[in-house]
Short mmCIF file of C-alpha atoms in Angstrom, two decimals:
data_model
loop_
_atom_site.label_atom_id
_atom_site.label_comp_id
_atom_site.label_asym_id
_atom_site.label_seq_id
_atom_site.Cartn_x
_atom_site.Cartn_y
_atom_site.Cartn_z
CA MET A 110 20.96 90.15 119.11
CA LYS A 111 18.52 87.39 118.18
CA LEU A 112 19.88 85.07 120.89
CA GLN A 113 19.48 87.87 123.46
CA VAL A 114 15.80 88.15 122.56
CA ILE A 115 15.46 84.38 122.87
CA CYS A 116 17.07 84.45 126.33
CA MET A 117 14.73 87.27 127.44
CA LYS A 118 11.70 85.30 126.26
CA ARG A 119 12.95 82.18 128.00
CA ALA A 120 13.42 84.14 131.26
CA PHE A 121 9.87 85.42 130.93
CA ILE A 122 8.53 81.87 130.51
CA ILE A 123 10.49 80.60 133.53
CA LEU A 124 9.21 83.52 135.62
CA SER A 125 5.63 82.83 134.53
CA VAL A 126 5.89 79.16 135.45
CA CYS A 127 7.35 79.98 138.85
CA MET A 128 4.56 82.42 139.55
CA ALA A 129 2.00 79.85 138.52
CA LEU A 130 3.53 77.21 140.77
CA SER A 131 3.74 79.57 143.75
CA SER A 132 0.13 80.75 143.41
CA GLY A 133 -2.69 78.79 145.06
CA CYS A 134 -5.46 80.48 143.10
CA CYS A 135 -7.09 78.35 140.46
CA ASN A 136 -8.02 81.37 138.42
CA VAL A 137 -4.29 82.14 137.81
CA ALA A 138 -3.38 78.87 136.16
CA THR A 139 -4.83 75.38 136.06
CA ALA A 140 -2.70 72.28 136.63
CA GLN A 141 -2.87 71.59 132.91
CA ASP A 142 -1.56 75.07 132.11
CA VAL A 143 1.32 74.60 134.52
CA ASP A 144 2.25 71.26 132.92
CA TYR A 145 2.19 72.83 129.47
CA GLU A 146 4.34 75.79 130.49
CA GLN A 147 6.79 73.48 132.26
CA THR A 148 7.13 71.39 129.09
CA VAL A 149 7.61 74.50 126.97
CA MET A 150 10.31 75.69 129.36
CA ILE A 151 12.11 72.34 129.15
CA VAL A 152 11.89 72.35 125.35
CA ASP A 153 13.18 75.92 125.34
CA LEU A 154 16.19 74.98 127.44
CA ARG A 155 16.98 71.92 125.34
CA LEU A 156 16.69 73.73 122.00
CA THR A 157 18.83 76.59 123.26
CA GLN A 158 21.45 74.09 124.36
CA PHE A 159 21.54 72.71 120.81
CA VAL A 160 22.18 76.24 119.50
CA ASN A 161 24.96 76.78 122.04
CA ASP A 162 26.57 73.45 121.19
CA MET A 163 26.54 74.31 117.48
CA ASN A 164 28.10 77.70 118.25
CA SER A 165 30.82 75.95 120.26
CA LEU A 166 31.69 73.82 117.23
CA MET A 167 31.99 76.97 115.12
CA GLN A 168 34.54 78.42 117.55
CA LEU A 169 36.76 75.35 117.09
CA VAL A 170 36.90 75.47 113.29
CA SER A 171 39.32 78.38 112.77
CA HIS A 172 42.04 76.68 114.86
CA ALA A 173 41.44 73.14 113.64
CA SER A 174 43.94 70.98 111.79
CA LEU A 175 42.83 68.70 108.97
CA ALA A 176 42.62 65.79 111.43
CA THR A 177 40.65 67.65 114.11
CA LEU A 178 38.40 69.11 111.42
CA GLY A 179 37.24 65.56 110.74
CA ASP A 180 36.34 65.22 114.43
CA ILE A 181 34.38 68.47 114.26
CA GLU A 182 32.44 67.18 111.24
CA ARG A 183 31.55 64.00 113.10
CA ASP A 184 30.40 66.02 116.13
CA TYR A 185 28.43 68.27 113.79
CA ASN A 186 26.59 65.34 112.18
CA SER A 187 25.93 63.73 115.57
CA LEU A 188 24.57 66.98 117.01
CA ASP A 189 22.35 67.59 114.00
CA PHE A 190 21.01 64.02 114.15
CA ARG A 191 20.07 64.44 117.83
CA TRP A 192 18.50 67.81 117.02
CA ASN A 193 16.29 66.28 114.32
CA VAL A 194 15.15 63.48 116.65
CA TYR A 195 14.29 65.93 119.42
CA TYR A 196 12.71 68.43 117.03
CA GLN A 197 10.39 65.76 115.59
CA ALA A 198 9.39 64.63 119.09
CA GLN A 199 8.54 68.18 120.24
CA GLN A 200 6.90 69.52 117.07
CA VAL A 201 3.52 69.94 118.78
CA TYR A 202 4.98 72.43 121.25
CA ILE A 203 7.33 74.12 118.79
CA ALA A 204 4.76 74.74 116.06
CA ASP A 205 2.44 76.49 118.54
CA ASN A 206 5.08 78.73 120.13
CA GLU A 207 6.68 81.70 118.36
CA HIS A 208 9.53 81.83 120.84
CA LEU A 209 10.47 78.20 120.17
CA LEU A 210 10.20 78.80 116.44
CA ASP A 211 12.73 81.63 116.81
CA ILE A 212 15.15 79.20 118.48
CA VAL A 213 14.63 76.72 115.64
CA ALA A 214 15.43 79.47 113.11
CA ALA A 215 18.55 80.44 115.10
CA TYR A 216 19.72 76.81 115.11
CA GLN A 217 19.21 76.43 111.36
CA GLN A 218 21.16 79.61 110.66
CA THR A 219 23.99 78.60 112.99
CA LYS A 220 24.06 75.14 111.43
CA GLU A 221 24.45 76.61 107.92
CA ASN A 222 27.20 78.95 109.13
CA VAL A 223 29.13 76.06 110.65
CA LYS A 224 28.75 73.99 107.47
CA THR A 225 30.02 76.88 105.33
CA ILE A 226 33.04 77.65 107.49
CA VAL A 227 33.97 73.96 107.82
CA GLU A 228 33.93 73.50 104.04
CA LYS A 229 36.00 76.66 103.53
CA GLN A 230 38.54 75.69 106.18
CA LYS A 231 38.81 72.16 104.82
CA LYS A 232 39.52 73.50 101.32
CA ILE A 233 42.27 75.78 102.66
CA LEU A 234 43.87 73.04 104.76
CA ILE A 235 43.83 70.52 101.90
CA ALA A 236 45.36 73.10 99.55
CA LYS A 237 48.09 73.93 102.08
CA GLN A 238 48.89 70.26 102.51
CA LEU A 239 49.13 69.68 98.75
CA ILE A 240 51.33 72.75 98.30
CA SER A 241 53.65 71.58 101.08
CA GLU A 242 53.89 68.11 99.54
CA THR A 243 54.63 69.58 96.09
CA GLU A 244 57.25 71.98 97.49
CA LYS A 245 58.98 69.08 99.21
CA LEU A 246 58.82 66.93 96.08
CA ILE A 247 60.32 69.66 93.84
CA GLU A 248 63.07 70.26 96.39
CA GLU A 249 63.91 66.54 96.29
CA LYS A 250 63.76 66.35 92.48
CA LEU A 251 65.96 69.36 91.63
CA PRO A 252 69.31 67.68 92.45
CA ILE A 253 68.10 64.54 90.67
CA TYR A 254 67.37 66.63 87.58
CA ASP A 255 70.83 68.18 87.72
CA ASP A 256 72.29 64.66 87.58
CA LEU A 257 69.91 63.57 84.82
CA LEU A 258 70.78 66.61 82.71
CA SER A 259 74.49 66.00 83.22
CA ASP A 260 74.08 62.35 82.17
CA ALA A 261 71.99 63.31 79.15
CA LYS A 262 74.68 65.72 77.94
CA LYS A 263 77.36 63.07 78.43
CA TYR A 264 75.46 60.30 76.63
CA SER A 265 74.44 62.56 73.74
CA ALA A 266 78.09 63.29 72.95
CA THR A 267 78.48 60.00 71.05
CA ASP A 268 76.22 57.61 69.16
CA LYS A 269 77.67 54.68 71.10
CA THR A 270 75.72 55.63 74.25
CA GLN A 271 72.26 56.01 72.67
CA GLU A 272 70.84 53.23 74.85
CA GLN A 273 72.03 54.94 78.04
CA LEU A 274 70.57 58.23 76.80
CA ASP A 275 67.20 56.57 76.17
CA ARG A 276 67.21 55.18 79.73
CA VAL A 277 67.94 58.65 81.13
CA LYS A 278 65.02 60.09 79.15
CA LEU A 279 62.68 57.34 80.36
CA ASP A 280 63.79 57.83 83.95
CA GLU A 281 63.24 61.59 83.61
CA SER A 282 59.73 61.14 82.22
CA ILE A 283 58.77 59.10 85.30
CA HIS A 284 60.12 61.79 87.62
CA PHE A 285 58.34 64.55 85.72
CA SER A 286 55.03 62.66 85.71
CA GLU A 287 55.18 62.53 89.50
CA VAL A 288 55.95 66.25 89.76
CA GLU A 289 53.26 67.19 87.23
CA THR A 290 50.55 65.22 89.04
CA LYS A 291 51.36 66.79 92.40
CA TYR A 292 51.72 70.28 90.95
CA GLN A 293 48.38 70.23 89.10
CA ALA A 294 46.59 68.94 92.22
CA ALA A 295 48.06 71.79 94.29
CA ILE A 296 47.13 74.41 91.68
CA GLN A 297 43.54 73.19 91.41
CA ALA A 298 43.10 72.93 95.19
CA SER A 299 44.39 76.47 95.79
CA ALA A 300 42.31 78.15 93.09
CA ASP A 301 40.55 81.31 94.39
CA ILE A 302 42.34 81.18 97.77
CA ASP A 303 44.03 84.59 97.95
CA GLU A 304 46.10 83.87 101.05
CA LEU A 305 47.94 81.08 99.21
CA LYS A 306 48.95 83.13 96.14
CA PRO A 307 52.49 83.96 97.44
CA ARG A 308 53.18 80.25 98.02
CA ILE A 309 51.81 79.36 94.58
CA LYS A 310 54.10 81.97 92.99
CA SER A 311 57.10 80.36 94.67
CA LEU A 312 55.85 76.91 93.71
CA ASN A 313 55.54 78.00 90.07
CA ALA A 314 59.20 79.04 90.02
CA GLY A 315 60.32 75.59 91.18
CA TYR A 316 58.00 73.84 88.73
CA ILE A 317 59.24 75.96 85.80
CA ASP A 318 62.83 75.07 86.69
CA ILE A 319 61.97 71.36 86.61
CA LYS A 320 59.97 71.81 83.38
CA ASN A 321 62.84 73.58 81.59
CA LYS A 322 65.30 70.87 82.54
CA SER A 323 62.79 68.23 81.46
CA ASN A 324 62.53 69.85 78.02
CA MET A 325 66.31 70.07 77.71
CA ILE A 326 66.71 66.39 78.52
CA ALA A 327 63.93 65.41 76.09
CA GLN A 328 65.67 67.30 73.28
CA MET A 329 69.09 65.75 73.93
CA ALA A 330 70.34 63.72 70.95
CA TYR A 331 73.63 62.76 69.37
CA VAL A 332 74.65 65.21 66.64
CA PRO A 333 77.57 64.26 64.33
CA PHE A 334 80.59 66.56 64.42
CA MET A 335 80.03 68.01 60.93
CA GLU A 336 76.38 68.63 61.73
CA ARG A 337 77.36 70.49 64.90
CA ILE A 338 79.82 72.63 62.92
CA LYS A 339 77.13 73.37 60.36
CA ASN A 340 74.63 74.33 63.05
CA TYR A 341 77.24 76.54 64.70
CA ILE A 342 78.01 78.34 61.45
CA VAL A 343 74.32 78.81 60.65
CA GLY A 344 73.66 80.08 64.15
CA PHE A 345 76.62 82.45 63.96
CA ALA A 346 75.44 83.74 60.58
CA ILE A 347 71.96 84.39 61.92
CA VAL A 348 73.38 86.32 64.86
CA ALA A 349 75.66 88.30 62.51
CA VAL A 350 72.75 89.23 60.23
CA MET A 351 70.65 90.31 63.21
CA MET A 352 73.49 92.47 64.52
CA LEU A 353 73.90 94.03 61.06
CA ILE A 354 70.19 94.85 60.89
CA VAL A 355 70.30 96.39 64.35
CA SER A 356 73.37 98.42 63.35
CA VAL A 357 71.68 99.73 60.19
CA ILE A 358 68.54 100.69 62.08
CA HIS A 359 70.62 102.45 64.72
CA SER A 360 72.55 104.38 62.06
CA LYS A 361 69.32 105.52 60.41
CA ILE A 362 67.91 106.66 63.72
CA VAL A 363 71.09 108.65 64.45
CA THR A 364 71.01 110.21 60.93
CA ILE A 365 67.37 111.25 61.23
CA LYS A 366 67.99 112.74 64.67
CA GLN A 367 71.00 114.66 63.33
CA MET A 368 68.94 116.03 60.43
CA ARG A 369 66.23 117.22 62.83
CA ASP A 370 68.82 118.90 65.06
CA ASN A 371 70.39 120.66 62.03
CA ALA A 372 66.96 121.84 60.82
CA LYS A 373 66.17 123.17 64.28
CA LYS A 374 69.49 125.05 64.47
CA LEU A 375 68.97 126.51 60.98
CA LYS A 376 65.48 127.72 61.93
CA GLU A 377 66.79 129.32 65.10
CA GLN A 378 69.54 131.08 63.09
CA TYR A 379 67.03 132.47 60.59
CA ILE A 380 64.87 133.79 63.41
CA LYS A 381 67.93 135.32 65.03
CA ASP A 382 68.92 137.05 61.78
CA GLY A 383 65.38 138.41 61.40
CA LYS A 384 64.66 136.71 58.09
CA ASP A 385 60.99 136.22 57.23
CA GLU A 386 61.28 133.22 54.96
CA ILE A 387 62.46 130.09 56.70
CA PRO A 388 63.42 127.23 54.37
CA SER A 389 61.74 123.90 55.06
CA ILE A 390 62.81 120.42 54.19
#
């Protein structure tokens, strides 16, 4: 709406200049007036062109890749630099003309809009790139982790392969450090970007899988046979005690329910027999 008003004002100025040039009467406009109006018209056209060029850049942003977004930023800075040079040179005309001041305001607003949308789009594109890189990395690491976990189990079966087990753990820590760095960068970059939440949810699942296997490998250690038997017996005893507790609780719940059902049936029988006094427990 504001640009339409600007265009209407510009058309009025052009019409006025044409009328002044076509008139031979000195009382309509002096030569100096004509020169001034011509300059204002030229400034009007140039400033409006700056606004249009900035709007054109805005239209490119939504479809830009990360590479082309860099080109848009360079064009943006170049356009704004040329605007500032021209604006400074024509300040005398602009400051004295409300119509030109409206164009300046329109340019500033458009410039801010372009800056905002470029920054937003850049954040989204960088986040998408980091998520894609992390997804690819996790996909590559999962089969490696399966092998590392298998090796860790094998080398922890005897104390004679402690050195090999230590190498597996060191190798795993290097792999996990790489995954962790990429993952954290992707999470931070995608913060507050709603459209990326489904991808982050999927990424979390892959990361958790890697993390769990990392913890399992880190905890791998040789356990003597007697110690393993002891741990098994203790573990079995704990499970047995827990099952016993659950069984006792279940029995009590069943007993209480049965007592309530019996009391309810007794009450119903007393009511049916027409007795006034109903025994209570």
